[in-house]
Structures are given as structure tokens and as C-alpha cells.
XYZ file of C-alpha atoms in Angstrom:
559
model
C 122.269 119.896 159.096
C 122.930 120.454 155.361
C 120.304 122.387 153.388
C 119.483 120.333 150.213
C 118.414 123.422 148.309
C 121.909 124.912 148.780
C 123.842 121.693 147.919
C 125.307 121.729 144.369
C 125.270 117.910 144.132
C 121.584 117.832 145.015
C 120.817 120.539 142.457
C 122.627 118.529 139.770
C 120.765 115.327 140.698
C 117.401 117.089 140.600
C 118.300 118.645 137.239
C 119.293 115.275 135.755
C 116.177 113.554 137.149
C 114.040 116.286 135.628
C 115.693 115.876 132.175
C 115.380 112.096 132.289
C 111.732 112.384 133.273
C 111.060 114.828 130.444
C 112.891 112.593 127.958
C 110.943 109.534 129.109
C 107.682 111.449 128.847
C 108.681 112.714 125.395
C 109.588 109.180 124.267
C 106.308 107.788 125.565
C 104.367 110.579 123.910
C 106.278 110.024 120.648
C 105.484 106.291 120.750
C 101.833 107.067 121.421
C 101.752 109.533 118.530
C 103.344 106.972 116.201
C 100.855 104.301 117.251
C 97.983 106.714 116.715
C 99.379 107.783 113.353
C 99.733 104.148 112.292
C 96.224 103.288 113.507
C 94.604 106.163 111.606
C 96.344 105.312 108.351
C 95.747 101.599 108.789
C 92.006 102.154 109.180
C 91.938 104.344 106.056
C 93.836 101.732 104.026
C 91.616 98.897 105.241
C 88.514 100.859 104.232
C 89.982 101.421 100.750
C 90.980 97.744 100.448
C 87.549 96.536 101.541
C 85.795 98.920 99.134
C 88.077 97.849 96.305
C 87.554 94.130 96.872
C 83.790 94.611 97.131
C 83.894 96.562 93.850
C 85.657 93.661 92.128
C 83.241 91.193 93.724
C 80.167 93.108 92.559
C 81.557 93.743 89.058
C 82.634 90.234 88.063
C 80.790 87.016 88.935
C 83.243 84.232 89.739
C 85.315 83.174 86.731
C 84.722 79.491 85.874
C 86.470 79.526 82.480
C 90.153 79.276 81.564
C 90.010 75.498 80.887
C 91.062 74.403 84.378
C 88.474 76.126 86.558
C 85.708 73.715 85.593
C 87.906 70.848 86.824
C 88.389 72.551 90.189
C 84.628 73.064 90.514
C 84.081 69.370 89.890
C 86.610 68.490 92.582
C 84.934 70.887 95.027
C 81.581 69.202 94.454
C 82.808 65.592 94.477
C 85.649 65.783 96.977
C 87.867 64.115 94.377
C 91.497 64.543 93.329
C 92.897 64.922 89.819
C 96.421 63.835 88.968
C 97.023 66.890 86.812
C 95.867 69.522 89.329
C 96.828 69.958 92.967
C 93.672 69.295 94.955
C 94.388 71.153 98.211
C 92.214 74.138 97.280
C 89.115 72.173 96.207
C 89.616 69.826 99.187
C 89.480 72.771 101.613
C 86.258 74.115 100.084
C 84.728 70.637 99.760
C 85.298 69.843 103.447
C 83.893 73.234 104.453
C 80.842 72.926 102.187
C 80.292 69.326 103.244
C 80.192 70.491 106.860
C 77.646 73.193 105.971
C 75.677 70.939 103.558
C 76.235 73.259 100.584
C 75.916 71.491 97.226
C 74.981 72.526 93.673
C 71.398 71.813 92.676
C 71.182 68.549 90.759
C 74.963 68.301 90.575
C 75.077 71.186 88.075
C 78.412 72.526 89.290
C 79.005 74.593 86.147
C 75.611 76.246 85.810
C 74.163 76.572 89.333
C 74.770 80.299 89.704
C 73.653 80.342 93.367
C 76.276 77.731 94.231
C 78.926 79.623 92.272
C 77.997 82.833 94.103
C 78.355 81.011 97.419
C 81.893 79.949 96.479
C 82.691 83.537 95.531
C 81.402 84.852 98.881
C 83.330 82.297 100.910
C 86.532 82.993 98.995
C 86.252 86.734 99.560
C 85.673 86.163 103.284
C 88.607 83.751 103.592
C 90.834 86.137 101.641
C 90.056 89.114 103.887
C 90.550 87.107 107.095
C 93.912 85.689 105.995
C 94.907 89.135 104.716
C 94.375 90.611 108.206
C 96.375 87.778 109.790
C 99.236 88.499 107.374
C 99.131 92.215 108.262
C 99.345 91.410 111.977
C 102.378 89.178 111.419
C 103.969 91.844 109.218
C 103.460 94.486 111.918
C 104.964 92.243 114.600
C 107.922 91.424 112.354
C 108.695 94.681 110.513
C 106.818 97.542 112.127
C 104.402 100.251 111.066
C 105.676 101.726 107.810
C 106.353 98.383 106.132
C 102.897 97.154 107.169
C 101.181 100.250 105.756
C 102.957 99.920 102.410
C 102.397 96.161 102.298
C 98.706 96.416 103.153
C 97.997 99.008 100.466
C 100.097 97.424 97.712
C 98.747 93.907 98.126
C 95.233 94.933 99.147
C 94.662 97.001 96.011
C 96.413 94.641 93.582
C 93.820 94.217 90.847
C 95.242 90.906 89.607
C 95.137 89.286 93.046
C 91.630 90.603 93.731
C 90.432 89.118 90.460
C 92.189 85.830 91.260
C 90.067 85.624 94.428
C 87.087 85.827 92.060
C 88.097 82.676 90.163
C 87.506 78.981 90.751
C 91.287 78.568 90.845
C 93.818 77.914 93.618
C 96.480 80.579 93.090
C 95.017 83.165 95.494
C 94.946 80.590 98.314
C 98.454 79.470 97.385
C 99.610 83.092 97.690
C 98.129 83.299 101.175
C 99.809 80.069 102.242
C 103.210 81.203 100.958
C 103.139 84.670 102.543
C 101.814 83.395 105.874
C 104.549 80.768 106.119
C 107.228 83.381 105.303
C 105.825 85.925 107.758
C 105.590 83.266 110.474
C 109.289 82.519 109.933
C 110.111 86.237 110.053
C 108.063 86.575 113.250
C 109.887 83.572 114.740
C 113.094 85.594 114.418
C 111.711 88.112 116.940
C 110.786 85.443 119.502
C 112.788 83.333 121.906
C 112.568 79.995 123.678
C 109.844 77.519 122.851
C 107.769 80.195 121.089
C 110.464 80.555 118.422
C 110.489 76.808 117.722
C 106.680 76.728 117.735
C 106.457 79.569 115.191
C 108.916 77.856 112.844
C 107.072 74.557 113.160
C 103.714 76.195 112.472
C 105.291 77.936 109.472
C 106.278 74.530 108.059
C 102.708 73.231 108.513
C 101.260 76.257 106.709
C 103.838 75.842 103.948
C 102.754 72.205 103.553
C 99.228 73.523 103.008
C 100.501 75.945 100.341
C 102.305 73.041 98.673
C 99.128 70.947 98.579
C 97.236 73.880 97.068
C 99.838 74.105 94.299
C 103.049 72.150 94.088
C 105.308 74.882 92.737
C 105.076 76.511 96.183
C 108.026 74.259 97.006
C 110.246 76.650 95.053
C 110.013 79.079 97.994
C 111.426 76.498 100.443
C 114.961 78.025 100.294
C 113.556 81.194 101.893
C 112.152 79.253 104.864
C 115.488 77.475 105.197
C 117.275 80.827 105.081
C 115.307 82.218 108.026
C 116.434 79.297 110.187
C 120.060 79.320 109.005
C 120.457 83.055 109.719
C 119.097 82.708 113.240
C 121.370 84.037 115.996
C 121.384 80.598 117.564
C 123.795 77.704 117.710
C 123.950 74.937 115.135
C 122.172 72.527 117.440
C 119.034 74.680 117.330
C 119.313 75.239 113.569
C 119.736 71.566 112.692
C 117.035 70.488 115.153
C 114.596 73.059 113.783
C 115.273 72.101 110.159
C 114.615 68.448 111.044
C 111.437 69.356 112.950
C 110.133 71.603 110.140
C 110.898 68.972 107.493
C 109.168 66.341 109.597
C 105.983 68.364 110.137
C 105.872 69.247 106.416
C 106.230 65.576 105.465
C 103.635 64.423 107.978
C 101.029 66.924 106.751
C 101.594 65.949 103.118
C 101.566 62.212 103.922
C 98.324 62.426 105.906
C 96.652 64.345 103.075
C 97.899 61.939 100.405
C 96.824 58.872 102.412
C 93.532 60.034 103.905
C 92.072 62.297 101.204
C 93.897 62.061 97.879
C 94.222 58.253 97.741
C 90.475 57.637 98.175
C 89.614 58.873 94.687
C 92.952 58.950 92.848
C 93.974 55.392 93.737
C 97.583 56.425 94.336
C 99.513 58.360 96.977
C 101.529 60.152 94.305
C 100.025 63.599 94.093
C 100.594 64.430 90.442
C 101.703 63.007 87.095
C 101.773 66.218 85.062
C 105.570 66.697 85.092
C 106.004 65.380 81.541
C 103.255 67.653 80.211
C 104.794 70.771 81.771
C 108.436 69.931 81.101
C 108.033 68.924 77.458
C 106.111 72.136 76.854
C 109.334 74.014 77.631
C 111.531 72.133 75.152
C 113.447 74.187 72.538
C 111.664 74.856 69.268
C 111.754 71.890 66.848
C 113.372 69.730 69.536
C 111.172 66.745 68.676
C 111.869 67.068 64.942
C 115.601 67.784 64.967
C 118.165 65.341 63.598
C 117.599 62.066 65.527
C 121.330 61.358 65.530
C 121.835 64.324 67.890
C 119.163 63.146 70.336
C 119.759 61.442 73.664
C 118.538 57.882 74.205
C 115.469 58.891 76.241
C 114.507 61.559 73.719
C 114.753 58.937 70.980
C 112.468 56.628 72.943
C 110.038 59.480 73.526
C 109.826 60.676 69.907
C 109.577 57.073 68.686
C 106.658 56.406 71.034
C 104.976 59.623 69.928
C 105.333 58.565 66.274
C 103.800 55.082 66.718
C 101.009 56.072 69.131
C 97.548 57.260 68.034
C 96.985 60.925 68.781
C 93.582 60.353 70.388
C 93.474 61.253 74.063
C 89.778 62.084 74.327
C 89.282 59.294 76.871
C 92.234 60.370 79.022
C 91.051 60.250 82.649
C 93.095 62.328 85.097
C 91.240 60.822 88.040
C 93.388 57.667 88.193
C 96.962 56.583 87.327
C 95.836 54.483 84.338
C 97.747 51.636 82.727
C 98.428 50.154 79.294
C 95.486 50.180 76.942
C 94.855 46.807 75.337
C 97.583 45.854 72.852
C 100.011 48.620 73.810
C 102.049 46.905 76.510
C 103.977 44.850 73.955
C 104.615 47.922 71.789
C 106.024 49.779 74.774
C 108.153 46.894 76.044
C 109.561 46.160 72.576
C 110.465 49.767 71.899
C 112.141 50.261 75.278
C 114.703 47.528 74.577
C 115.655 48.760 71.085
C 119.187 50.022 70.668
C 120.043 53.550 69.573
C 120.353 52.763 65.854
C 116.920 51.151 65.704
C 115.355 54.129 67.477
C 117.063 56.539 65.062
C 115.650 54.525 62.185
C 112.087 54.784 63.564
C 112.482 58.526 64.123
C 113.711 59.048 60.561
C 111.251 56.826 58.754
C 108.072 57.641 60.706
C 106.827 61.247 60.510
C 105.450 63.068 63.526
C 101.617 62.769 63.524
C 99.755 65.887 62.300
C 98.823 68.311 65.053
C 101.320 66.938 67.561
C 103.545 69.561 69.213
C 105.810 69.613 72.237
C 102.875 70.994 74.224
C 100.532 68.038 73.616
C 102.963 65.247 72.716
C 102.809 63.656 76.180
C 99.005 63.352 76.282
C 98.662 60.294 74.000
C 101.442 58.601 75.954
C 99.598 59.209 79.237
C 96.499 57.693 77.652
C 97.987 54.580 76.048
C 100.863 53.647 78.372
C 99.776 54.863 81.817
C 100.562 58.143 83.501
C 103.510 56.969 85.595
C 105.485 55.640 82.603
C 104.774 58.635 80.392
C 105.590 61.029 83.228
C 108.899 59.366 84.034
C 109.988 59.379 80.387
C 108.999 63.032 79.904
C 111.139 64.055 82.895
C 114.165 62.258 81.419
C 113.613 63.998 78.067
C 113.651 67.395 79.780
C 116.947 66.692 81.523
C 118.488 65.620 78.229
C 117.315 68.863 76.627
C 118.810 70.763 79.559
C 122.116 68.952 79.052
C 122.192 69.406 75.264
C 120.908 72.995 75.097
C 122.098 74.850 78.235
C 122.399 78.091 76.256
C 118.687 77.988 75.396
C 117.629 77.673 79.045
C 120.198 80.217 80.223
C 118.771 82.731 77.760
C 115.236 81.952 78.949
C 116.220 82.534 82.558
C 118.222 85.746 82.078
C 115.715 87.381 79.721
C 112.830 86.264 81.939
C 114.461 87.650 85.067
C 115.105 91.035 83.440
C 111.582 91.100 82.027
C 110.108 90.351 85.445
C 112.113 93.208 86.996
C 111.313 95.861 84.390
C 107.683 95.115 83.541
C 104.627 93.489 85.090
C 104.810 89.794 84.072
C 101.136 89.422 83.160
C 98.559 91.121 81.005
C 94.903 91.868 81.604
C 93.238 88.854 83.216
C 89.635 90.078 83.258
C 87.447 91.643 80.565
C 87.461 95.429 80.437
C 86.309 97.724 77.647
C 89.843 98.356 76.402
C 90.726 94.632 76.501
C 87.694 92.286 76.396
C 89.887 89.132 76.097
C 88.209 87.970 72.898
C 84.714 88.467 74.316
C 82.327 91.209 73.213
C 80.120 93.586 75.176
C 76.443 94.149 74.470
C 74.500 97.366 74.938
C 74.518 98.560 78.573
C 71.358 98.549 80.679
C 71.661 101.898 82.452
C 68.621 101.244 84.630
C 70.047 98.028 86.065
C 73.646 99.248 85.737
C 74.673 96.028 83.960
C 76.126 94.962 80.629
C 75.980 91.682 78.724
C 79.255 89.864 78.039
C 79.274 87.494 75.057
C 82.030 84.836 75.199
C 84.392 84.328 72.232
C 82.739 82.425 69.373
C 85.831 80.628 68.084
C 86.161 78.322 71.102
C 84.641 74.867 71.447
C 83.118 75.833 74.787
C 82.689 79.155 76.625
C 84.387 77.461 79.587
C 87.632 77.613 77.594
C 87.482 81.428 77.496
C 89.877 83.471 79.690
C 86.814 84.712 81.572
C 83.380 83.157 81.719
C 80.424 82.943 84.064
C 77.066 81.443 83.017
C 75.210 84.619 84.046
C 77.146 86.489 81.312
C 76.271 89.741 83.107
C 78.766 92.285 84.502
C 78.410 95.612 86.277
C 78.602 98.352 83.635
C 80.047 101.014 85.951
C 82.259 98.458 87.665
C 83.936 97.536 84.386
C 84.533 101.243 83.622
C 86.147 101.676 87.048
C 88.312 98.565 86.567
C 89.373 99.839 83.152
C 90.624 103.113 84.632
C 92.098 101.479 87.733
C 93.954 98.905 85.646
C 95.544 101.637 83.534
C 97.035 103.160 86.688
C 97.990 100.072 88.700
C 99.313 98.109 85.729
C 101.791 100.742 84.546
C 105.113 99.002 83.903
C 106.952 102.327 84.335
C 105.619 102.768 87.883
C 106.352 99.100 88.567
C 109.968 99.495 87.372
C 110.533 102.680 89.418
C 109.195 101.042 92.580
C 111.430 98.019 91.964
C 114.457 100.280 91.564
C 113.676 102.190 94.776
C 113.124 98.909 96.633
C 116.512 97.539 95.500
C 118.273 100.745 96.593
C 116.464 100.583 99.927
C 117.485 96.981 100.582
C 121.107 97.710 99.643
C 121.306 100.760 101.930
C 119.490 99.202 104.902
C 121.355 99.881 108.142
C 119.518 97.366 110.304
C 121.221 93.973 109.879
C 118.045 91.951 110.514
C 116.126 93.948 107.904
C 118.912 93.484 105.370
C 119.104 89.729 106.038
C 115.330 89.363 105.775
C 115.393 91.273 102.491
C 118.109 88.972 101.146
C 116.236 85.849 102.280
C 112.897 86.907 100.798
C 114.480 88.137 97.555
C 116.455 84.908 97.288
C 113.278 82.868 97.669
C 111.493 84.964 95.052
C 114.434 84.589 92.660
C 114.366 80.805 93.085
C 110.681 80.842 92.140
C 111.152 83.126 89.126
C 114.275 81.377 87.817
C 112.770 77.905 88.150
C 109.545 79.084 86.489
C 111.456 80.387 83.474
C 113.346 77.100 83.297
C 109.949 75.556 82.573
C 107.020 77.602 81.247
C 107.706 81.112 82.518
C 105.655 83.482 84.668
C 102.042 83.345 83.568
C 99.035 84.834 85.350
C 98.878 81.726 87.546
C 102.500 81.926 88.665
C 102.332 85.703 89.155
C 99.293 85.631 91.458
C 100.965 83.229 93.885
C 103.922 85.567 94.498
C 102.057 88.888 94.521
C 102.077 89.068 98.368
C 105.786 88.144 98.533
C 106.614 90.776 95.926
C 104.762 93.499 97.837
C 106.409 92.475 101.115
C 109.887 92.777 99.577
C 108.955 96.062 97.891
C 107.560 97.439 101.148
C 110.749 96.512 103.023
C 112.892 98.148 100.354
C 110.817 101.312 99.912
C 110.529 101.744 103.692
C 114.313 101.555 104.063
C 114.835 103.855 101.077
C 112.553 106.427 102.727
C 114.401 106.168 106.049
C 117.777 106.370 104.293
C 116.693 109.491 102.375
C 115.332 111.118 105.556
C 118.560 110.392 107.473
C 120.725 111.648 104.602
C 118.757 114.896 104.346
C 119.004 115.427 108.106
C 122.798 114.930 107.997
C 123.080 117.333 105.068
C 121.100 119.977 106.948
C 123.278 119.608 110.058
C 126.472 119.877 108.022
C 125.129 122.961 106.232
C 124.608 124.834 109.523
């Protein structure tokens, strides 16, 4: 009988088994250590994020100024839709409040501070819940380091936190966009029916983001990219694109038919294209030589010249139609030939106070929103055809500006930038300070920031002043962008590189299209804050791993 202890083959097998066991134990222990490391840091970041958001919440009562916010509050109370604002955000809050029987006292939606505080509380709660869902999807899709960077960057973004404290939709739009993108990224890690289900759910969430604000549609190429770069056959890709498009269309149709139509009287969601597009026309476009204008521009400027400038009775709650006596004027002008239109444009001066920004408003009022909107769209395309250099310059300069510096200024009153308001003497006992709205506005609700309490936290504003100086540094922003780009370019993992390309491509579509129209304002910036931090986190994470690997190789070669 052979003695196992004296058999060389047995000794070798036992030695190999022992090494494999030790390696497996080491791998398991390493994974456990990484999970514990991630958990500890995640808890610390979440505590910081919660404290930061509570600090913003307690410093600034909900902002109901900035022109549009009062309209959203009215829609929340009434359950109505406006044809100049997307109504998905107020619809969501209205349905929730209707279920809980929460209404402003006496219909005073602008001055009932208890009702406004309730909105602020609900929005903070919804934000934090959706934020945690996004972090979970990020972790499942990209792992620990990306999730840690993403959670801290987005969670402590002062502009997004302040957007949550407004009666505006952009914060909810941002959530809808990032959740739909992360669901698509997560779908790439799944297989079978779960993959198709994740993509379909992503399309439904994206439809919600679109209903909250229509420019969300500019991120659609990113969702399409996730499906097209799937390691699946074309049958799956085409089927999934059809299914996603179908679910998106169904969600939008149901909303337009069952909610929007009841108060707006039309299934068309918006008529504000002409207003936005004509605002982006080249300088002096409406007053240039009429002989160089296109036929639709001639019709537009002629209508503007013969139409009263009064739009005080313009009602955005319905499509509208011709005011009495203006149908014939419209019909007669629309059949005039080019020479007659040139004659009108030359002989009739532009009414005082009319600019490209407000020129469409009288037309909406006197000729109906659909007609004015359609004509304004045609004018924009003629301007695009006649002045491509102007729009190319807007896009290239805007893209470079967005990369090198933060594309928004201060959006909340701080001591170093009160946004036209003025601070009173602080009450150190109560820890508060009075905020007086700008005096040169027709209403305080037109101010960049306003709440009827007109009281802020004194120490909170000081903290936000200091915090803003750090987080809003364009130099830091530019450096992080540069590191992120290097990281994405040097990524070794093919899936990570593809995801970076897809997300960056979607963000570029949004930025480029925005600069083709009115640029990146506070509203546009808030919506893409989460996407920006996801891309940055992917890039910085890969840059860190690339640097660590390069240093390790250098050390080995030096030995």
C-alpha cells in the first residue's frame, strides 16, 4: 500500500489545494474589506448630504419668485395645465396633495406660508428618496468608487439643493433624466426578460421626465445609445427600441388625454416654441433689410407691425383663437406676395418696446396660439438657414464656456450677492435676518428669489456664502472636467468607455441644442447636474485607477 505522505504527486496536490484555499480566502476577505470600506464612506457621505440639504432647507423658505414659480403654484392648487409650461411637476404634486387633502387656505396659493412650507417638505423628501434610488442603480451599474464620487458631488451641489427649494420643475426633471439613464445602464448588466423590463421601465421614467419639462427629450440619443451598444443581436435591439418608443408614447398620450386636455382644451402639450425660438434670433434680425428676409420672416414681421402690442389678456390656459376683427387681417396678409410684404415691412415701423423676445406674444393673443407658434417656428428655421455662422458661433463658444466654467451664477441670495435684494439688520437672538425684495420690479414675485415670509436664517446665509465660494470655483470645475476627460479616454474596461461615450454624447446633445436656442441658464443647468456628476465620477474614477496602475508598473520596472 502506498503511503500518501511519501508520494510526491500527493504532496504537490496538497500544496496546490492549500494555495488555492488561501487565495480564495484572501479574495473573499479582500471583497469583504472593500464592501466594508465602501459602506463606511457611504454612510459618512450620506450624513454630510443630509446635513447639507437640511441646512439649505432651514436657511431658505421655498422660492416662489422668478416669474414662473407663481404659475406652477397655481397649477399645483388647481390641477390645471398651462400651454407655456410643462405641467408634469405640478400635476404630480396636485395628485398627491389631492389624495392627502392638502390645500392652501382660502385659495391663497402665493401667501399661505404653511402650504408653501408643506410643498417644501414634500419636495425635500421626494428628492432624498429618489437620490437614494439613483445611488443604488449607480452602485449596481458602476461599482463602489463611482457611486461614492457621484453621491458626494451631486448630493452637495448647492445649485441643485436650492432648486429643490423652489416651486419649479427642474429638480424633478433632473431626477427623471438620471434615473432613466441609470436604469438603461443597469439593463446592460442584466440578461433575459429582466434586461428588456429595465429598458422598458427606463422609457416610462423618461416619459415622466419629458412631461415635467419638454427639453428632456434632448437626452433621448443617450437612451438609444445604450440599446444600440448592447451585446445582443439586431432583433433584440430593434424590438427594444420599438417597445421603448411605444411605452414612452403611451405614457405621454394618456397624460395628454386624461389630465392635460381637461383644463387646456387641447392634447398638444405646449405652444411656446415661437416664444423661445424667436428669442434666439440674431441681433436686429426683425429690423434688417426686408429684401434679405425669407417669406415666413416677412409674414412674421409684417404681422408684428400691424398688431397691437397689448397682450395683458393673454391666457395660457387655452389654445385661443382670433380676437374679433383680426381673422380677416391675418388671412389677407398670409396671401400677399413677397413684394407687398416687403412694402409693409419698409413703410410700417416696428412698434415701440417690441423686441425679438416679446414679439410673439401679441401674435399669440390676437391670432391664436397655434398659428403664432407655427409661424414662429418657420421664422427660426429661416434664420438658421440664412445665418448658420451665427448659430455655429453660439454653439462652439457655448460648448467651450460650459467646459471651462460653471454655466450659471448665484441663484439664491447671499451676503456677497443678494440678487438685487437687500438685507436688514440681523436678529441674533432668533438667528434670522430680514430680506427685502428689489424695489424696481412690478411685483416681488418677479424677483430671482422671493418668499412672503421675507425671513432667512442669518447663520445659514453666512454658511451658504462660504460654501458657494468653494463649490462654485470655475478653476476647480475646469480641473475636474479635464481629469474626467483623461479618465474616460484612458479607460481600459470597454463597457465603462462605451457608457462614458453614450452619457457624454447625450449631454453634448443637450448642451448643443440649448445653445442653438437660448443657452444654458440656471433652469437648463439644474436638469443636467446629476448627469454631469455621473460622467465626472466615471471619468475621475478611471483616471484614479489609471494613475494607480501606471505607478505600480513604474515601481515594478524600477526594481
